[in-house]
Amino acid sequence: MRLFVAALGTETNTFAPLPVDRSAFERAFYAPPGRHPETPTLTTAPIVAARVRARRDGFTLIEGTAAWAEPAGLVARGAYEGLRDEILGQLSAAMPVDVALFGLHGAMVADGYEDCEGDLLARARPIVGPNAILGAEYDLHCHLTPKRVAAANLSILFKEFPHTDFLARAEELVDLALRAARREIRPVSALFDCRSLGGGYMTSHPTGRAFVERVRALEGRDGILSVSIGHGFYAADVPEVGCKVLVIADGDKAKAAALAETLGRELLALGRSGIPPHVEPADVIATACSHAGSPVVFADRWDNPGGGVPGDGAIMIEELLRHPDVPSAIGVLWDPIAVEFCRSAGAGGHLWLRIGGKSTPVSGRPVDAHVVVRAVSDDLVIPFEQSLVSFGPAAAVSIGGLDIVLGTKRTQTFAPEAFTRLGIDLSRKKVVVVKSSNHFHAAFSKIAAAIHHLDTGGPFPPDPTRVTYTRVRRPIAPLDADPWAGTR
Ligand SMILES: [Zn+2]
């Protein structure tokens, strides 16, 4: 048994003003063959999972390149083609293989490629031949295109949002691929298109939790091998954007198709009930004070670097400064210039600083304030499940009772360590604002008196009905009144 594994991912917000080139991958995460660390990252977990199984089962593992860029705007054509050809060249050199697996986020869009993952897998298939098992792991915020599903034998998505199960799903992918290669199972896939840009839910919320538990209970019995719910990523103007359900059955395509449609209809019936209500910035202090304990955590989910936007929005800084009596903290804002100034001033230094609001017209005004530098770090590293995430050089500054954490690498605020590693005691804060959509939830729920989501208005974009799409297949909800018109 010979197994090849590689990883290539990013999440492309086609509306974001941040171009992605090869150096963006090299800065965020780039590991040539054999150089991947022992800990997994969000989209490279199949490499770690395959290593563990290779040691246990004794098969031959050939590792290819693993690369990830922090979510941002369109990927340059040369960057995608270069990384793709690097990996496909490694695959060709590894032949013959029985299994080829890829860790892919699944929402990468490059100049000239609206479905990078479909392109990669369709090119991998003739290399490995018709009988090898081709499989991929995806983030649930992916574009589950028919092209990529058809090219692969196994497509498995994260089930949890926050994505706490990226390693578990990778282990499942490796296990199913080995069973398929041994001809113990014959995976067949069916995809149901919900024709909706929405359809997402948070599994930290009761409605989403119940739906995922229902899905999990269907797997591993009655010929159903795997069920994936694709929430889609509507910050991308590509034809196959949207919510889809994928079922993999053992040899029975009709059974897979029937279950995919049943679950797709159930998902549509959930509507927005799996997403908690959002608080307006002006209501944050009153909302926080309605809870007895501390801290009350608010997620600035539309200025989340994990969704491809800059993460330097200052709207909530301005709001918190209106309430100097309320001890608060906010982070992590992407502001390399401010970090450089703070590092020059050093811990304990005082300076006038312009903070945030530099990247988009809807990121708020920059805040100009006299600050005290509380702490600086050469590399602020925090955990996210089994992975470690870096903000690069970072600084914490204080304006009265407000502490602000600033970083130089765009990434979302997954865990309280983003504050505590710079000496900020969150138990003394009434309000904590984090730049994250929902991944913060798993770690912050352990210290928060309550958690709320914020609507600061952008720049993500929050409301698909206010976006001009030109490439999305129509009809689709909520852009069209009857998304099924002409499809029945
Ligand atoms: Zn995601």
Coordinates of C-alpha atoms in Angstrom, one line a residue, residues 32-411:
P32 CA 7.9 21.2 1.7
P33 CA 7.7 17.4 1.7
G34 CA 8.6 15.8 5.0
R35 CA 8.9 19.2 6.8
H36 CA 5.3 19.4 8.1
P37 CA 5.3 19.7 11.9
E38 CA 3.9 16.9 14.1
T39 CA 0.9 19.2 15.0
P40 CA -1.8 19.6 12.4
T41 CA -3.2 22.9 11.1
L42 CA -6.8 23.5 10.1
T43 CA -6.3 22.3 6.5
T44 CA -3.2 20.1 6.7
A45 CA -4.6 17.5 9.2
P46 CA -4.6 14.7 6.6
I47 CA -0.8 14.8 6.6
V48 CA -0.6 14.2 10.4
A49 CA -3.5 11.7 10.4
A50 CA -1.8 9.7 7.6
R51 CA 1.5 9.7 9.4
V52 CA -0.1 8.2 12.5
R53 CA -1.8 5.5 10.4
A54 CA 1.4 4.7 8.4
R55 CA 3.3 4.1 11.6
R56 CA 0.6 1.9 13.0
D57 CA -0.3 0.0 9.8
G58 CA 3.1 -0.1 8.1
F59 CA 2.2 1.3 4.7
T60 CA 4.4 3.6 2.6
L61 CA 3.6 7.3 3.0
I62 CA 4.8 9.9 0.5
E63 CA 4.4 13.4 1.6
G64 CA 4.0 16.4 -0.8
T65 CA 4.0 20.1 -0.1
A66 CA 1.6 21.7 2.4
A67 CA 0.6 25.3 1.9
W68 CA -1.9 27.7 3.4
A69 CA -2.5 31.4 3.0
E70 CA -4.5 33.4 5.5
P71 CA -8.0 34.1 3.9
A72 CA -7.9 37.3 1.8
G73 CA -8.7 38.3 -1.7
L74 CA -8.1 36.8 -5.1
V75 CA -5.1 34.4 -5.5
A76 CA -2.6 35.4 -8.2
R77 CA -2.7 33.0 -11.1
G78 CA 1.0 32.2 -10.9
A79 CA 0.8 31.5 -7.2
Y80 CA -2.0 28.9 -7.6
E81 CA -0.5 27.3 -10.7
G82 CA 3.0 27.2 -9.1
L83 CA 1.8 25.4 -6.0
R84 CA -0.6 23.1 -7.9
D85 CA 2.1 22.0 -10.3
E86 CA 4.6 21.6 -7.4
I87 CA 2.2 19.2 -5.8
L88 CA 1.1 17.4 -9.0
G89 CA 4.8 17.0 -9.9
Q90 CA 5.4 15.3 -6.5
L91 CA 2.4 13.1 -7.1
S92 CA 3.7 12.0 -10.5
A93 CA 7.1 11.2 -9.0
A94 CA 5.4 9.1 -6.3
M95 CA 3.6 6.9 -8.7
P96 CA 2.3 4.2 -8.4
V97 CA 0.1 5.0 -5.5
D98 CA -3.0 3.3 -4.2
V99 CA -4.3 6.4 -2.4
A100 CA -3.9 10.2 -2.9
L101 CA -5.3 12.5 -0.3
F102 CA -5.4 16.3 -0.1
G103 CA -6.1 18.7 2.7
L104 CA -8.0 21.5 1.0
H105 CA -10.0 24.3 2.4
G106 CA -12.2 24.3 -0.6
A107 CA -12.9 28.0 -1.2
M108 CA -9.8 29.1 -3.1
V109 CA -10.4 31.3 -6.1
A110 CA -7.5 32.3 -8.3
D111 CA -7.3 34.6 -11.3
G112 CA -8.6 32.4 -14.1
Y113 CA -9.8 29.6 -11.7
E114 CA -13.2 29.8 -10.0
D115 CA -12.8 26.2 -8.7
C116 CA -9.2 25.7 -7.8
E117 CA -9.8 22.4 -6.0
G118 CA -11.9 21.0 -8.9
D119 CA -9.0 21.9 -11.2
L120 CA -6.4 20.3 -8.9
L121 CA -8.4 17.0 -8.4
A122 CA -9.4 16.7 -12.1
R123 CA -5.6 17.0 -12.9
A124 CA -4.7 14.5 -10.2
R125 CA -7.1 11.8 -11.5
P126 CA -5.3 11.0 -14.7
I127 CA -2.0 10.9 -12.8
V128 CA -3.2 8.3 -10.3
G129 CA -5.4 6.4 -12.8
P130 CA -9.0 5.3 -12.5
N131 CA -8.5 2.6 -9.8
A132 CA -6.6 4.6 -7.2
I133 CA -8.6 6.2 -4.4
L134 CA -8.6 10.0 -4.5
G135 CA -9.9 11.9 -1.4
A136 CA -10.0 15.4 0.0
E137 CA -10.9 17.0 3.3
Y138 CA -12.6 20.4 3.2
D139 CA -13.7 23.2 5.5
L140 CA -17.5 23.3 5.6
H141 CA -17.2 26.9 4.2
C142 CA -16.3 25.6 0.8
H143 CA -17.8 25.6 -2.7
L144 CA -18.7 22.0 -3.1
T145 CA -18.6 21.9 -6.9
P146 CA -19.8 18.9 -9.0
K147 CA -16.4 18.9 -10.7
R148 CA -14.4 18.2 -7.6
V149 CA -16.9 15.7 -6.2
A150 CA -16.8 13.8 -9.5
A151 CA -13.0 13.7 -9.6
A152 CA -12.7 12.2 -6.1
N153 CA -13.9 9.0 -4.4
L154 CA -14.1 10.6 -1.0
S155 CA -14.9 14.3 -0.1
I156 CA -15.3 14.9 3.7
L157 CA -16.1 18.2 5.3
F158 CA -15.7 19.5 8.8
K159 CA -18.9 19.1 10.7
E160 CA -18.3 21.5 13.5
F161 CA -18.5 25.4 13.5
P162 CA -16.3 26.3 15.4
H163 CA -14.1 23.8 13.4
T164 CA -13.0 21.7 16.4
D165 CA -13.1 18.5 14.4
F166 CA -10.5 19.1 11.6
L167 CA -8.2 16.3 12.9
A168 CA -11.1 13.9 13.5
R169 CA -12.4 14.3 10.0
A170 CA -8.9 13.8 8.6
E171 CA -8.6 10.6 10.5
E172 CA -11.9 9.5 9.1
L173 CA -10.8 10.4 5.5
V174 CA -7.6 8.3 5.9
D175 CA -9.6 5.4 7.4
L176 CA -12.2 5.4 4.6
A177 CA -9.6 5.8 1.9
L178 CA -7.6 2.7 3.2
R179 CA -10.8 0.6 3.4
A180 CA -11.7 1.7 -0.2
A181 CA -8.2 0.9 -1.4
R182 CA -8.5 -2.6 0.1
R183 CA -11.9 -2.9 -1.7
E184 CA -13.7 -3.4 1.7
I185 CA -16.1 -0.5 0.7
R186 CA -17.1 1.1 -2.6
P187 CA -17.8 4.8 -1.9
V188 CA -20.3 6.5 -4.2
S189 CA -21.2 10.2 -3.8
A190 CA -24.4 12.2 -4.3
L191 CA -24.6 16.0 -4.1
F192 CA -27.8 18.0 -3.4
D193 CA -27.7 21.7 -4.2
C194 CA -29.9 23.7 -1.7
R195 CA -29.8 26.6 -4.1
S196 CA -29.2 29.0 -1.2
L197 CA -26.4 31.3 -0.3
G198 CA -27.4 30.9 3.4
G199 CA -28.0 27.6 5.2
G200 CA -25.2 28.0 7.7
Y201 CA -25.5 27.4 11.4
M202 CA -23.2 27.4 14.4
T203 CA -22.7 24.1 16.2
S204 CA -22.1 26.1 19.4
H205 CA -25.9 27.0 19.1
P206 CA -28.6 24.5 20.0
T207 CA -30.2 24.3 16.5
G208 CA -26.9 23.6 14.7
R209 CA -25.8 21.2 17.5
A210 CA -29.0 19.1 17.1
F211 CA -28.7 19.0 13.3
V212 CA -25.1 17.8 13.4
E213 CA -25.9 15.1 16.0
R214 CA -28.7 13.9 13.7
V215 CA -26.2 13.8 10.8
R216 CA -23.6 11.9 12.8
A217 CA -26.1 9.3 13.9
L218 CA -26.8 8.5 10.2
E219 CA -23.1 7.6 9.5
G220 CA -21.6 4.1 9.7
R221 CA -24.9 2.3 9.4
D222 CA -27.4 1.2 6.7
G223 CA -24.7 1.6 4.0
I224 CA -24.1 5.3 4.7
L225 CA -20.3 6.0 4.9
S226 CA -20.2 9.8 5.3
V227 CA -22.5 12.8 5.4
S228 CA -21.2 16.4 4.9
I229 CA -23.1 19.6 5.1
G230 CA -21.5 22.4 3.0
H231 CA -22.4 25.8 4.4
G232 CA -20.8 27.5 1.5
F233 CA -19.0 30.9 1.6
Y234 CA -21.1 33.6 0.1
A235 CA -18.2 36.2 0.2
A236 CA -17.2 34.7 -3.2
D237 CA -18.7 35.6 -6.5
V238 CA -18.3 32.2 -8.2
P239 CA -20.8 30.0 -10.0
E240 CA -21.0 27.2 -7.5
V241 CA -21.2 29.2 -4.3
G242 CA -23.8 28.1 -1.8
C243 CA -25.1 25.5 0.6
K244 CA -25.0 21.8 -0.5
V245 CA -25.3 18.4 1.1
L246 CA -23.0 15.5 0.2
V247 CA -23.7 11.9 1.1
I248 CA -21.3 9.0 0.4
A249 CA -22.9 5.6 0.4
D250 CA -21.4 2.1 0.1
G251 CA -22.2 1.2 -3.6
D252 CA -25.7 2.6 -3.6
K253 CA -25.9 5.9 -5.4
A254 CA -29.7 6.2 -5.3
K255 CA -29.6 5.8 -1.5
A256 CA -27.0 8.5 -1.2
A257 CA -29.0 10.9 -3.4
A258 CA -32.2 10.3 -1.5
L259 CA -30.6 11.1 1.9
A260 CA -28.8 14.1 0.5
E261 CA -32.1 15.6 -0.7
T262 CA -33.9 14.8 2.6
L263 CA -31.1 16.5 4.6
G264 CA -31.0 19.4 2.2
R265 CA -34.7 20.1 2.6
E266 CA -34.3 19.8 6.4
L267 CA -31.4 22.3 6.3
L268 CA -33.4 24.8 4.3
A269 CA -36.3 24.5 6.8
L270 CA -33.9 25.5 9.6
G271 CA -33.6 28.9 7.9
R272 CA -31.6 31.3 10.1
S273 CA -32.6 29.5 13.4
G274 CA -29.1 28.1 13.8
I275 CA -27.5 31.6 13.9
P276 CA -27.8 33.6 17.1
P277 CA -29.1 37.2 17.1
H278 CA -26.5 40.0 16.7
V279 CA -25.9 43.0 18.9
E280 CA -25.4 46.5 17.5
P281 CA -22.3 48.3 18.7
A282 CA -24.3 51.0 20.5
D283 CA -26.0 48.2 22.6
V284 CA -22.8 46.4 23.7
I285 CA -22.4 48.1 27.1
A286 CA -26.0 47.7 28.1
T287 CA -26.0 44.1 26.9
A288 CA -22.8 43.4 28.9
C289 CA -24.2 45.1 32.0
S290 CA -27.3 42.9 31.8
H291 CA -25.1 39.9 32.8
A292 CA -23.9 39.6 36.4
G293 CA -20.5 38.1 35.7
S294 CA -17.4 39.0 33.7
P295 CA -16.2 39.0 31.1
V296 CA -18.9 39.2 28.5
V297 CA -17.4 38.3 25.1
F298 CA -18.5 39.9 21.8
A299 CA -17.5 38.6 18.4
D300 CA -16.9 41.2 15.7
R301 CA -17.7 38.5 13.1
W302 CA -17.8 40.8 10.0
D303 CA -14.3 42.0 10.6
N304 CA -12.8 38.5 11.1
P305 CA -9.5 38.0 9.2
G306 CA -10.6 34.3 9.0
G307 CA -13.2 35.5 6.5
G308 CA -10.7 37.2 4.3
V309 CA -11.1 40.8 5.5
P310 CA -8.3 42.9 7.0
G311 CA -9.3 42.8 10.7
D312 CA -8.3 46.3 11.4
G313 CA -11.8 47.7 12.0
A314 CA -11.9 50.4 14.8
I315 CA -15.6 50.8 15.2
M316 CA -15.7 49.0 18.5
I317 CA -12.6 50.9 19.8
E318 CA -14.5 54.1 19.3
E319 CA -17.5 52.7 21.0
L320 CA -15.6 51.4 24.0
L321 CA -13.8 54.7 24.5
R322 CA -17.2 56.3 25.0
H323 CA -17.5 54.2 28.2
P324 CA -14.2 54.8 30.1
D325 CA -15.8 53.5 33.3
V326 CA -16.2 50.0 31.8
P327 CA -13.0 47.9 31.9
S328 CA -12.7 46.4 28.4
A329 CA -10.3 44.7 26.0
I330 CA -10.3 44.3 22.2
G331 CA -8.2 42.2 19.9
V332 CA -6.5 41.2 17.8
L333 CA -6.4 44.1 15.3
W334 CA -4.1 43.7 12.3
D335 CA -2.0 46.8 12.4
P336 CA 1.7 46.2 11.5
I337 CA 2.6 50.0 11.5
A338 CA 1.2 50.5 15.0
V339 CA 3.0 47.3 16.3
E340 CA 6.3 48.6 14.9
F341 CA 5.9 52.0 16.7
C342 CA 5.0 50.2 20.0
R343 CA 8.0 47.8 19.7
S344 CA 10.2 50.9 19.2
A345 CA 8.7 52.6 22.3
G346 CA 9.0 49.3 24.3
A347 CA 7.0 48.0 27.2
G348 CA 6.1 50.9 29.5
G349 CA 6.6 53.5 26.8
H350 CA 4.1 56.3 26.1
L351 CA 3.2 57.5 22.6
W352 CA 0.6 58.9 20.3
L353 CA -0.7 56.1 18.2
R354 CA -3.0 55.9 15.2
I355 CA -4.9 52.5 15.5
G356 CA -6.8 50.5 12.9
G357 CA -9.3 51.8 10.3
K358 CA -6.7 51.8 7.5
S359 CA -7.9 49.2 5.1
T360 CA -11.4 49.6 3.9
P361 CA -14.1 52.4 3.8
V362 CA -16.3 50.4 6.2
S363 CA -13.6 49.6 8.8
G364 CA -14.4 52.7 10.8
R365 CA -12.2 55.7 11.4
P366 CA -8.7 55.2 12.7
V367 CA -8.5 56.0 16.4
D368 CA -5.8 58.5 17.5
A369 CA -4.9 58.2 21.1
H370 CA -2.2 58.6 23.7
V371 CA -1.4 55.1 24.7
V372 CA 0.8 53.2 27.2
V373 CA 2.5 50.1 25.8
R374 CA 1.7 47.3 28.2
A375 CA 3.7 44.6 26.6
V376 CA 5.3 43.6 23.3
S377 CA 6.0 40.2 21.8
D378 CA 8.4 39.0 19.1
D379 CA 5.8 36.3 18.2
L380 CA 2.4 36.0 19.8
V381 CA 1.4 32.4 19.4
I382 CA -1.9 31.0 20.6
P383 CA -3.6 27.6 20.4
F384 CA -6.6 26.5 18.2
E385 CA -7.5 23.0 19.1
Q386 CA -4.5 20.8 18.1
S387 CA -2.8 23.6 16.1
L388 CA -0.8 26.7 17.0
V389 CA -1.5 30.0 15.3
S390 CA 0.9 33.1 15.1
F391 CA 0.1 36.8 15.1
G392 CA 3.8 37.5 14.5
P393 CA 5.3 40.5 16.4
A394 CA 2.5 42.0 18.6
A395 CA 1.8 44.6 21.2
A396 CA -0.7 45.4 23.9
V397 CA -1.6 49.1 24.5
S398 CA -3.8 50.7 27.1
I399 CA -6.0 53.7 26.8
G400 CA -7.3 54.1 30.4
G401 CA -9.3 50.9 31.2
L402 CA -9.3 49.7 27.6
D403 CA -6.6 47.3 26.5
I404 CA -6.0 46.7 22.8
V405 CA -4.0 43.9 21.3
L406 CA -2.3 44.6 17.9
G407 CA -0.7 42.0 15.6
T408 CA 1.3 42.0 12.4
K409 CA 0.0 38.7 10.9
R410 CA -3.7 38.6 10.0
T411 CA -5.4 35.7 11.8

